[in-house]
Tab-separated table of C-alpha atoms in Angstrom:
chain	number	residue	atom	x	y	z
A	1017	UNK	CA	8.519	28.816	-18.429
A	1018	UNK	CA	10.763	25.871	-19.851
A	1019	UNK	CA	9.473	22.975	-21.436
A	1020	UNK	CA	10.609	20.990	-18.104
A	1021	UNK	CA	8.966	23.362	-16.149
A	1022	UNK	CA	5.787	22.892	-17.974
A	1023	UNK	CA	6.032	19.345	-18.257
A	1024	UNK	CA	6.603	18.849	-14.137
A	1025	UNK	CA	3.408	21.239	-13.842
A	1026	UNK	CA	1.520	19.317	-15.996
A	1027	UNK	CA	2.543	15.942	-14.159
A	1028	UNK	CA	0.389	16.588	-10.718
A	1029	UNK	CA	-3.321	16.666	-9.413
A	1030	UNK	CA	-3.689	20.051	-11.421
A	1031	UNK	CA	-4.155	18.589	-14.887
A	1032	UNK	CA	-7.495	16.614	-15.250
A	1033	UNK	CA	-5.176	14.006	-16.804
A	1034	UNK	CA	-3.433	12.557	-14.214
A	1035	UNK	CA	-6.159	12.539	-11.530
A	1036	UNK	CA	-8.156	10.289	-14.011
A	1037	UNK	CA	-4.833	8.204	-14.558
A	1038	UNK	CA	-4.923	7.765	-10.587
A	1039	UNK	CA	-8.445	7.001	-10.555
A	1040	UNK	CA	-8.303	4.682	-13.105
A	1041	UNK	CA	-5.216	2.784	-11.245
A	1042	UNK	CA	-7.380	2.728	-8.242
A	1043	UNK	CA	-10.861	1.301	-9.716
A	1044	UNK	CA	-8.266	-1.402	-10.986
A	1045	UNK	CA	-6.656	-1.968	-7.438
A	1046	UNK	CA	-9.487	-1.951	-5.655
A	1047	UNK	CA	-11.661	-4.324	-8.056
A	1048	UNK	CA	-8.186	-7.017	-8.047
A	1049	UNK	CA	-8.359	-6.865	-4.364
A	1050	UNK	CA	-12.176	-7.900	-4.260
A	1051	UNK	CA	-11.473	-10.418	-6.467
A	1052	UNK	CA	-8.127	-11.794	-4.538
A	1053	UNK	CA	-10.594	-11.707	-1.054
A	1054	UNK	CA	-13.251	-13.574	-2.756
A	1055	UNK	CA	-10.923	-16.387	-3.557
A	1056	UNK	CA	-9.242	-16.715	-0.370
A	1057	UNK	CA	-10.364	-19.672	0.888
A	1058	UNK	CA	-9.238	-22.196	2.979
A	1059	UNK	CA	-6.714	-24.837	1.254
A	1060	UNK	CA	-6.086	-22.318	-1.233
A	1061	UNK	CA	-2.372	-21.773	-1.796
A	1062	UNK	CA	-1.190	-18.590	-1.122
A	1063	UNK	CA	1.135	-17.851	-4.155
A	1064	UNK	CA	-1.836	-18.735	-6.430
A	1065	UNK	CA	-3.988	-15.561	-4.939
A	1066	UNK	CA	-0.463	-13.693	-5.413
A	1067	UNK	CA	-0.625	-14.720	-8.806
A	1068	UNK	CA	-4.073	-13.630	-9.368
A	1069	UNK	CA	-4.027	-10.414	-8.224
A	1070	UNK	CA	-0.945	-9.110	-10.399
A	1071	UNK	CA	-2.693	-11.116	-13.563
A	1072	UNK	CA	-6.108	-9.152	-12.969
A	1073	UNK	CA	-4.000	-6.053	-13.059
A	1074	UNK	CA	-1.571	-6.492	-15.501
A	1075	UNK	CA	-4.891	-7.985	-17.564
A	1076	UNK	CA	-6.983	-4.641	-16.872
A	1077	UNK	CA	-4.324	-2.131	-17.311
A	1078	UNK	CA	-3.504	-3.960	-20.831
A	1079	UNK	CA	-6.747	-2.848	-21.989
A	1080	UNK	CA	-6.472	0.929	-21.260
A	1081	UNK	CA	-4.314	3.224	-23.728
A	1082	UNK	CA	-3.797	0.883	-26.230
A	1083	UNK	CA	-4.376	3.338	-29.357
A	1084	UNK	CA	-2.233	6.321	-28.253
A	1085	UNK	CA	1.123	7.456	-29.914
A	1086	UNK	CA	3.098	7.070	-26.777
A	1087	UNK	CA	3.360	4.378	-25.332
A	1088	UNK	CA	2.444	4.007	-21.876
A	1089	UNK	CA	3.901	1.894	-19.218
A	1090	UNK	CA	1.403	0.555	-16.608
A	1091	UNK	CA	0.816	-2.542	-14.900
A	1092	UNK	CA	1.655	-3.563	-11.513
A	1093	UNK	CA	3.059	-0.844	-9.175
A	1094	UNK	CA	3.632	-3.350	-5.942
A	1095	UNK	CA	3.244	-7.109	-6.466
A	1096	UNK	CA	0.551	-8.882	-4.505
A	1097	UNK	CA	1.439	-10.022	-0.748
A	1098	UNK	CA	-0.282	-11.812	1.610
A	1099	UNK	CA	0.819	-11.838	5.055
A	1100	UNK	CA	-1.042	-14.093	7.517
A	1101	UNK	CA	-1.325	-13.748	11.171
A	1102	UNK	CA	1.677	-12.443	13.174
A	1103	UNK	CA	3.525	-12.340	9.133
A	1104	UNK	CA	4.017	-8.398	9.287
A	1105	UNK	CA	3.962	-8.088	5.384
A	1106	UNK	CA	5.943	-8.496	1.977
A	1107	UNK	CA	5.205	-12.205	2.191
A	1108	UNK	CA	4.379	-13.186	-1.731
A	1109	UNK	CA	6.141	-16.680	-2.096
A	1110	UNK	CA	8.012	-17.899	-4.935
A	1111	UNK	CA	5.936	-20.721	-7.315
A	1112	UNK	CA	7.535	-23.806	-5.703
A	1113	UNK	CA	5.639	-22.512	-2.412
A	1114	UNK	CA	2.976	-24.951	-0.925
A	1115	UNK	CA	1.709	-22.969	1.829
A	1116	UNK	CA	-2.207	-22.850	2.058
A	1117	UNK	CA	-4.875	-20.645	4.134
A	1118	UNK	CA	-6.476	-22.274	7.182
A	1119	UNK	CA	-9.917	-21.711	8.823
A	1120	UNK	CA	-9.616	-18.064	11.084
A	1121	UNK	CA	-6.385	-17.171	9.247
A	1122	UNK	CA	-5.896	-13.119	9.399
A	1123	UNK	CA	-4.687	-12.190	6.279
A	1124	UNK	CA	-3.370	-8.644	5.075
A	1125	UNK	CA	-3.659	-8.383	1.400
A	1126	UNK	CA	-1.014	-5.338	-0.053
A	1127	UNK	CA	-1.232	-4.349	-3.869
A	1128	UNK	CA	-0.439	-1.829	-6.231
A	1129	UNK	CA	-1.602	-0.664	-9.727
A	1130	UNK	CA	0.193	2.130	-12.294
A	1131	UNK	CA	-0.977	3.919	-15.043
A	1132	UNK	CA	1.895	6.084	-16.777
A	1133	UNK	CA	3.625	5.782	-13.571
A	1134	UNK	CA	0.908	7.353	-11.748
A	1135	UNK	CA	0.464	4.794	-8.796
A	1136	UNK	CA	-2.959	3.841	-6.650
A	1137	UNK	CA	-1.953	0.776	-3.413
A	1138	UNK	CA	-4.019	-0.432	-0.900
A	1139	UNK	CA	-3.958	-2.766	1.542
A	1140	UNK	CA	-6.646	-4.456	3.876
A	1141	UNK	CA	-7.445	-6.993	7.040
A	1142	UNK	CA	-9.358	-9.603	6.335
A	1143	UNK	CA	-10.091	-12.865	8.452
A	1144	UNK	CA	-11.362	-16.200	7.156
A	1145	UNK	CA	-14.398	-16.554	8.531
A	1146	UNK	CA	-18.159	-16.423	8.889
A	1147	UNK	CA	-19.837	-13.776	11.130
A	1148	UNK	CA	-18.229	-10.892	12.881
A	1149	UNK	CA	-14.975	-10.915	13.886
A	1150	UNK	CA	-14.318	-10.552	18.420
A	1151	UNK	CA	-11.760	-10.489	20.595
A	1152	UNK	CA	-8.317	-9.371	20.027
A	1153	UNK	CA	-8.447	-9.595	16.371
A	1154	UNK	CA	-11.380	-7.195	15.937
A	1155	UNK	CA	-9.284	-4.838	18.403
A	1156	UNK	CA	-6.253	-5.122	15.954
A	1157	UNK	CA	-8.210	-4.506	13.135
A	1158	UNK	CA	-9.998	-1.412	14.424
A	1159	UNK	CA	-6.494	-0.248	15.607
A	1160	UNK	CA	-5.499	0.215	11.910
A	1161	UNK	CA	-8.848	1.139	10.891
A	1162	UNK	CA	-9.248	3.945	12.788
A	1163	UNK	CA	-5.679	5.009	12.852
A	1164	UNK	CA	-6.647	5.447	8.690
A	1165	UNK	CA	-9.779	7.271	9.296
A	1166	UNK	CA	-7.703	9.895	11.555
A	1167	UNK	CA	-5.231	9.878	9.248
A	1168	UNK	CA	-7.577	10.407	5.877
A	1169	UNK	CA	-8.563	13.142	8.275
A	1170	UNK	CA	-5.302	15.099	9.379
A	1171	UNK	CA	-3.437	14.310	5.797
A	1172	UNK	CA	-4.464	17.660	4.252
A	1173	UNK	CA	-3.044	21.221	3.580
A	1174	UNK	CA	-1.153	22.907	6.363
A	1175	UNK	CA	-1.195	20.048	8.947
A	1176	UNK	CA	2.333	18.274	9.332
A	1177	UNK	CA	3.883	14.813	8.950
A	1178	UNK	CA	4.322	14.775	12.955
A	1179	UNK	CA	0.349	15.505	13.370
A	1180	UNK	CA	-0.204	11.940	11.481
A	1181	UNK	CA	2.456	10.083	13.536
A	1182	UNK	CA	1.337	11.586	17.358
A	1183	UNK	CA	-2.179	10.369	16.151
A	1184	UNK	CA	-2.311	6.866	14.943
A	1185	UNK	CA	0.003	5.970	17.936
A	1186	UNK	CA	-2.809	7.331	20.136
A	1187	UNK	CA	-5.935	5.692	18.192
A	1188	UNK	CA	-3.809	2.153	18.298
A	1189	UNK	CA	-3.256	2.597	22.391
A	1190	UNK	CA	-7.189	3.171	22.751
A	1191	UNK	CA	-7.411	0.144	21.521
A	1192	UNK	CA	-4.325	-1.591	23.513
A	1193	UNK	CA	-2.636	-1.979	20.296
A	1194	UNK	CA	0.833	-0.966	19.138
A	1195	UNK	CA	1.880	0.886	15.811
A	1196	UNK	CA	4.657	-1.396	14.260
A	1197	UNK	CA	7.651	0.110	13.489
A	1198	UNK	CA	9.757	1.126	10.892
A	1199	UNK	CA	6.697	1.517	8.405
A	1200	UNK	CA	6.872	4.677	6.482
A	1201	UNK	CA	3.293	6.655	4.559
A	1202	UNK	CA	5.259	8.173	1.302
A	1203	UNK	CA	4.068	11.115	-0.930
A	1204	UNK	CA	3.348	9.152	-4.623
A	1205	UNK	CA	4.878	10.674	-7.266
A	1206	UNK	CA	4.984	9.974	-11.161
A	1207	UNK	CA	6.830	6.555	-11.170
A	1208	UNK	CA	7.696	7.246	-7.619
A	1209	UNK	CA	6.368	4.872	-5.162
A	1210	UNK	CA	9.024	5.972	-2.097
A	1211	UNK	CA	8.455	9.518	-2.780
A	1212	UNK	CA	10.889	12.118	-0.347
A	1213	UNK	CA	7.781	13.542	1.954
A	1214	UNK	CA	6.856	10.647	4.594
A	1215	UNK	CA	5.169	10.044	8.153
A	1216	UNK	CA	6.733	8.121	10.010
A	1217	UNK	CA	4.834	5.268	12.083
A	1218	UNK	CA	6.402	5.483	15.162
A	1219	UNK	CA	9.112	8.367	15.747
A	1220	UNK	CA	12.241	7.197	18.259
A	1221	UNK	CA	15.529	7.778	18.311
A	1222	UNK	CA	17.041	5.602	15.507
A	1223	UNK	CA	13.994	6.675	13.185
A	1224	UNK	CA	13.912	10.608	12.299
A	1225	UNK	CA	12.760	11.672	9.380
A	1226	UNK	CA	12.150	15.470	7.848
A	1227	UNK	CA	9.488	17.582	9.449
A	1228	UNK	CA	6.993	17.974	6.515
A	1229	UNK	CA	4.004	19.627	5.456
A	1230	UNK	CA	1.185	18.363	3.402
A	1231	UNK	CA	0.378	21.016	0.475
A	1232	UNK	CA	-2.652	20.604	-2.376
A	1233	UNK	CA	-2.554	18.668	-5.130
A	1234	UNK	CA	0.056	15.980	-3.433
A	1235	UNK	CA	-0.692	12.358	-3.392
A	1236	UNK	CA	0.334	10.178	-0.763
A	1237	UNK	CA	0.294	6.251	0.365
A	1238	UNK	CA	-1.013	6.514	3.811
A	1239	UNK	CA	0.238	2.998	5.644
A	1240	UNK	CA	-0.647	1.707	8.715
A	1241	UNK	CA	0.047	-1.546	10.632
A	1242	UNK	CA	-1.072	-2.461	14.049
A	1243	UNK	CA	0.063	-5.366	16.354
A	1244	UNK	CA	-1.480	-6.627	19.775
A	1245	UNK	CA	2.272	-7.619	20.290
A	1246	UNK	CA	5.366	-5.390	20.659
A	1247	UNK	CA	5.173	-3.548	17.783
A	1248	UNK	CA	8.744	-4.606	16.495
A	1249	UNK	CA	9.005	-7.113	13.987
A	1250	UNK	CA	12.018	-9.132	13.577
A	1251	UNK	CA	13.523	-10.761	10.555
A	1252	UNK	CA	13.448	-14.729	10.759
A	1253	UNK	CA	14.221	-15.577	7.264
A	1254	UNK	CA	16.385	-13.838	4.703
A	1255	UNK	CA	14.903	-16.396	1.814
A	1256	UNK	CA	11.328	-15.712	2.531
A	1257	UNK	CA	12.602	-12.065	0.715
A	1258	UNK	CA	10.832	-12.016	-2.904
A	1259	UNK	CA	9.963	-8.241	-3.418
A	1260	UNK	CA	12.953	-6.080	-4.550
A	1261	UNK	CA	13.296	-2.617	-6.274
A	1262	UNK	CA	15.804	-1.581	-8.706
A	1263	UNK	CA	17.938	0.956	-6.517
A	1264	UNK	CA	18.575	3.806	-9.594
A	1265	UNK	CA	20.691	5.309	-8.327
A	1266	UNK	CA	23.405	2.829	-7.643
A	1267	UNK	CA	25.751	0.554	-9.986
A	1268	UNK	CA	28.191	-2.250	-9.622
A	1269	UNK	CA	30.132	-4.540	-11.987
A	1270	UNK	CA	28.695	-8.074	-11.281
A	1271	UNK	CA	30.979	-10.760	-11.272
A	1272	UNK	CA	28.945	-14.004	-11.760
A	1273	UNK	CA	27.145	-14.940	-14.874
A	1274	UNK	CA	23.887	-15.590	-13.341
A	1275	UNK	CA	23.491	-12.278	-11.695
A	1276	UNK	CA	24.317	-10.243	-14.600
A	1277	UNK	CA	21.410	-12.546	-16.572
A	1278	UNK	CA	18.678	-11.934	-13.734
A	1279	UNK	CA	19.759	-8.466	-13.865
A	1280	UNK	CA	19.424	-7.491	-17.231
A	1281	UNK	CA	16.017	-8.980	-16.917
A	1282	UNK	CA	15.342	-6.934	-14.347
A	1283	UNK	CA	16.167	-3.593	-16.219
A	1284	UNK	CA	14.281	-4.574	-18.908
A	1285	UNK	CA	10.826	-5.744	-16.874
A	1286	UNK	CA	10.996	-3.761	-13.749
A	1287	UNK	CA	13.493	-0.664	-14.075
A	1288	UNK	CA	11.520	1.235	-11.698
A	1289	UNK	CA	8.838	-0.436	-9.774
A	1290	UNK	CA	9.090	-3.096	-7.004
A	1291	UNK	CA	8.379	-6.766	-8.306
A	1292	UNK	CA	8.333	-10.383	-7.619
A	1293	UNK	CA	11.010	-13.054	-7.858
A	1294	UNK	CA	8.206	-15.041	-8.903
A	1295	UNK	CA	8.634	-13.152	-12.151
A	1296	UNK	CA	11.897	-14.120	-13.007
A	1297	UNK	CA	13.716	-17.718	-13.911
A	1298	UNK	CA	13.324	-19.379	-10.375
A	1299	UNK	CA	16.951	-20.992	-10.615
A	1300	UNK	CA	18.856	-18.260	-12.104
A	1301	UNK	CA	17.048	-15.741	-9.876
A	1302	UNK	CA	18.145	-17.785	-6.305
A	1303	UNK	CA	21.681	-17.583	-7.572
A	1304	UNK	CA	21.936	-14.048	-9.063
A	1305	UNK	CA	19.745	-11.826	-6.823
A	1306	UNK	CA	22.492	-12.347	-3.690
A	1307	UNK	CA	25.142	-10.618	-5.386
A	1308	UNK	CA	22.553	-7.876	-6.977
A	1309	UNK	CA	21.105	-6.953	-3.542
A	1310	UNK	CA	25.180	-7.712	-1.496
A	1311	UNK	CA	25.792	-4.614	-3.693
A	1312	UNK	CA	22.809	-2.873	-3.200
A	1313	UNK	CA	21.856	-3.018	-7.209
A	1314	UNK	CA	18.004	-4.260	-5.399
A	1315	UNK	CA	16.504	-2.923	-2.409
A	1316	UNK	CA	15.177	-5.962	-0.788
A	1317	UNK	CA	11.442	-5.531	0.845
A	1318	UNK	CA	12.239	-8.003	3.951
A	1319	UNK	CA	9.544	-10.342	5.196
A	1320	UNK	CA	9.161	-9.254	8.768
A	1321	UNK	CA	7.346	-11.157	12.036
A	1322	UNK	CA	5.989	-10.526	15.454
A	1323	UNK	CA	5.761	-13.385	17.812
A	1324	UNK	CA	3.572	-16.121	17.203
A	1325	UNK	CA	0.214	-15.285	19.153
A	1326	UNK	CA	0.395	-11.366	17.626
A	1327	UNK	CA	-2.347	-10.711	15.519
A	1328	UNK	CA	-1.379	-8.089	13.155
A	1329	UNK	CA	-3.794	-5.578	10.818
A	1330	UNK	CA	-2.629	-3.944	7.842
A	1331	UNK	CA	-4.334	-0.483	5.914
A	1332	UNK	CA	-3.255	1.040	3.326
A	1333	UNK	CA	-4.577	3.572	1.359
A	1334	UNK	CA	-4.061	5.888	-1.521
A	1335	UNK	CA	-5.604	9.585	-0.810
A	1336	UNK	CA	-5.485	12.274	-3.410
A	1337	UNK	CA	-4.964	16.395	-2.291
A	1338	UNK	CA	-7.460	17.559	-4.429
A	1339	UNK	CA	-8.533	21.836	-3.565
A	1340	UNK	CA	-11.761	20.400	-2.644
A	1341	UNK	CA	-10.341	17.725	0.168
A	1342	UNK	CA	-8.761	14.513	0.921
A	1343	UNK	CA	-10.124	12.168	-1.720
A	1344	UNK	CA	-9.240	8.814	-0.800
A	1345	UNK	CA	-9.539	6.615	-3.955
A	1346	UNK	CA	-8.449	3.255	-2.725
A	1347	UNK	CA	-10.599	1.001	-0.223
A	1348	UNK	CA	-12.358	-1.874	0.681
A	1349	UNK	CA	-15.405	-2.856	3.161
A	1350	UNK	CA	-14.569	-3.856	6.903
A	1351	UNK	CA	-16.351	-7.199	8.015
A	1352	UNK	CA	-18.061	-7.022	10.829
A	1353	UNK	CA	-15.817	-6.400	13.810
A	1354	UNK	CA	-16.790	-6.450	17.473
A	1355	UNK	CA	-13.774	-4.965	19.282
A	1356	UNK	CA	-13.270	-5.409	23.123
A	1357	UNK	CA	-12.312	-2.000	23.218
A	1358	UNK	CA	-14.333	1.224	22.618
A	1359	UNK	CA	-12.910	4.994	21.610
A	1360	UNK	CA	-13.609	7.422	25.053
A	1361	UNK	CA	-10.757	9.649	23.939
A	1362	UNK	CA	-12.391	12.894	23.416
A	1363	UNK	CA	-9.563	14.229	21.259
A	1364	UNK	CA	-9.865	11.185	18.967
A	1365	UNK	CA	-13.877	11.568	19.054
A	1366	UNK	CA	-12.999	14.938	17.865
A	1367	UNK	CA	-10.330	14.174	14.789
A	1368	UNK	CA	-13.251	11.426	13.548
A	1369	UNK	CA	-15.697	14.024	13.204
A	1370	UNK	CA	-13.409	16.217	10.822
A	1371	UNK	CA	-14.942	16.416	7.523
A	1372	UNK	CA	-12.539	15.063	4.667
A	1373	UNK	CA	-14.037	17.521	2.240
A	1374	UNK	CA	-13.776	21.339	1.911
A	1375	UNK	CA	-17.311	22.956	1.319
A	1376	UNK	CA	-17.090	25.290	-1.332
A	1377	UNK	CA	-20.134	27.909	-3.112
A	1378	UNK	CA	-22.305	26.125	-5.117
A	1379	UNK	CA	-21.208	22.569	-4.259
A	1380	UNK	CA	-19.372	20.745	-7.240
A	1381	UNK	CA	-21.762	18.110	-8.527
A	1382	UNK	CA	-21.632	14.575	-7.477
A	1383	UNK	CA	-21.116	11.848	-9.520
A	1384	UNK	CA	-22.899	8.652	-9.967
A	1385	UNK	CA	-20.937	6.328	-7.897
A	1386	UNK	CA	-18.841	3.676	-9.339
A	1387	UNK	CA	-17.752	0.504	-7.255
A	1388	UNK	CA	-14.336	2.054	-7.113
A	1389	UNK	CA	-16.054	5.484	-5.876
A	1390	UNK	CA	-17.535	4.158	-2.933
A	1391	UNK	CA	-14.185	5.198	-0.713
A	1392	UNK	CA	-14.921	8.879	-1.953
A	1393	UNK	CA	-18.407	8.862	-0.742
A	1394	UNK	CA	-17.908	6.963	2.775
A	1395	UNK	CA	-15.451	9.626	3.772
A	1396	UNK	CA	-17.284	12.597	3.435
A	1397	UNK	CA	-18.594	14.452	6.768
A	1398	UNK	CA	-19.842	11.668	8.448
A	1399	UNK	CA	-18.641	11.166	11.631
A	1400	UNK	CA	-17.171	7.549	11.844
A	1401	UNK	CA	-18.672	5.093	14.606
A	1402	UNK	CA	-15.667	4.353	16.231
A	1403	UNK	CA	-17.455	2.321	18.822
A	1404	UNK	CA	-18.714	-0.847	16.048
A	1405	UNK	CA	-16.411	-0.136	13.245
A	1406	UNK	CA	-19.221	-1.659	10.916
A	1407	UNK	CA	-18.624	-2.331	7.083
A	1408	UNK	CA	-19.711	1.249	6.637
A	1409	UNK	CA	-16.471	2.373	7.454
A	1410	UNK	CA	-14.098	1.684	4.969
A	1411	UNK	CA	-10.452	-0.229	4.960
């Protein structure tokens, strides 16, 4: 075997290693998104509980690996957004940015953590408010919910990309929801956040990807967004665009001054992983990230919309292929939710009640849980109430 053979082997779920390096990304995730929930509030601004959650990561993951010979990058794998209401997602504003939270504002909070490129991202629903959640926003909310739980439950060796897609479209129609388009679940790879293998959120003509299937020790970002509108989110604002991604594989003499400056900056900061505008010279960074992304040096993450009136939910989660089962490693707590809508589907019923572990002799022994263990726990056999979709059931 070659050394780059051996090093690629030693680079997945196999080597105790990098599952801890996963874990550890996730504890961090999961812990900055409690904090960012806490704080939302209404009157906050928005870009300060952006702000927050990368500094609690960037903060945390400074503290780990500080003594080894290597060094090793880690930090923020996707910058914080918070999308409210019919906002689809990517919405992290620049500083200048005064917009605040209101009262009964449905927020989706996306984030992402790295340790030595091994990335944990999650994403959750929350509304600001006291007491359960009703109506159409509790339906939206269990849409995506449950859509995860199925999916937790079909991601897994042997079962296909297409499995994933047929079912989340048919958990979000039990609840009178659609599946928004054009978002894509990637495998997670070593400093690869858009990894090759995907499922695709809704499948149509214009939006094919490869048939796939899942295999053990993969790692995937399982994302799921829900609407009680159309389902197809429009563009309204090329300058509300602040997430980009150095595209690799590309390159492109720049002409103007100001774009070769911001870019530089950006291959030294962010060579790999997405990041914020916010993180760069405001001025220079208006100017000089037109021509970067005209020439597609950045891959923009647009800030999409459904009409006003949609209420749209947001899960994402980070799941693990471990031989012993699905371990899903990144989560939060529902609030209450009482849905107008209630799952009768018995082939739904039937995908809840899959177990996310495999039994094996002996039974490995369990751990003492952590905060950022609880996901691991909630999705063992248990069947999930699909009926409440109480804070038992994780997001």
């Amino acid at each position: 075997m070659s050394d780059d053979e051996r090093e690629e082997k030693e680079l997945d779920l196999t080597s105790p290693e990098v599952v801890t390096k996963y874990k550890s990304a996730a504890e961090i995730v999961n812990k900055a998104l409690q904090l960012v929930i806490s704080e939302c509030k209404p009157k906050a601004k928005i870009v300060d509980l952006c702000e927050k959650g990368d500094s609690y990561i960037r903060e945390q993951t400074g503290n780990m690996y500080k003594n080894v010979k290597r060094k090793i990058e880690r930090g923020v794998a996707f910058p914080t957004c918070i999308s409210v209401n019919n906002t689809v997602c990517h919405f992290s504003p620049l500083a200048s940015d005064e917009i605040v939270f209101e009262e009964g504002d449905l927020l989706k909070i996306d984030m992402g953590c790295h340790i030595d490129g091994f990335i944990a991202v999650v994403a959750h629903t929350h509304v600001l408010q006291d007491g359960a959640v009703t109506g159409r926003a509790a339906d939206v909310i269990a849409a995506a919910n449950t859509a995860a739980e199925v999916a937790l439950r079909l991601v897994r060796p042997g079962k296909k990309n297409k499995d994933v897609t047929d079912a989340i479209q048919k958990v979000a129609a039990a609840y009178d929801c659609k599946i928004v388009e054009g978002v894509l679940s990637h495998q997670l790879k070593q400093f690869v956040i858009d990894g090759n293998k995907v499922v695709l959120s809704v499948a149509g003509p214009e939006t094919r990807v490869d048939d796939a299937e899942f295999e053990e020790n993969e790692v995937y970002a399982i994302d799921i967004v829900a609407s009680t509108g159309e389902g197809k989110p429009k563009l309204l604002d090329e300058k509300q665009t602040t997430i980009y991604k150095r595209a690799v594989d590309r390159s492109y003499h720049l002409k103007m001054k100001a774009s070769r400056f911001i870019f530089s900056e950006i291959n030294q900061k962010f060579p790999i992983m997405p990041f914020t505008a916010r993180a760069l010279e405001e001025k220079r960074a208006r100017l000089g990230l037109v021509e970067c992304v005209n020439h597609d040096l950045l891959q923009p993450y647009p800030v999409l919309h459904e009409k006003p009136g949609d209420y749209v939910a947001h899960t994402k989660f980070t799941v693990l292929l471990m031989p012993n089962g699905s371990d899903r490693v990144t989560s939060h707590p529902l609030q209450e939710l009482q849905p107008t809508k209630t799952i009768d589907d018995p082939e739904i019923k039937a995908w809840l009640a899959l177990g996310t572990k495999t039994k094996k002799k002996g039974g490995g022994k369990k751990k003492k849980g952590k905060k950022g263990d609880k996901a691991e726990e909630s999705t063992e056999a248990e069947p999930m109430d699909a009926t409440t979709n109480g804070a038992a059931s994780q997001d």
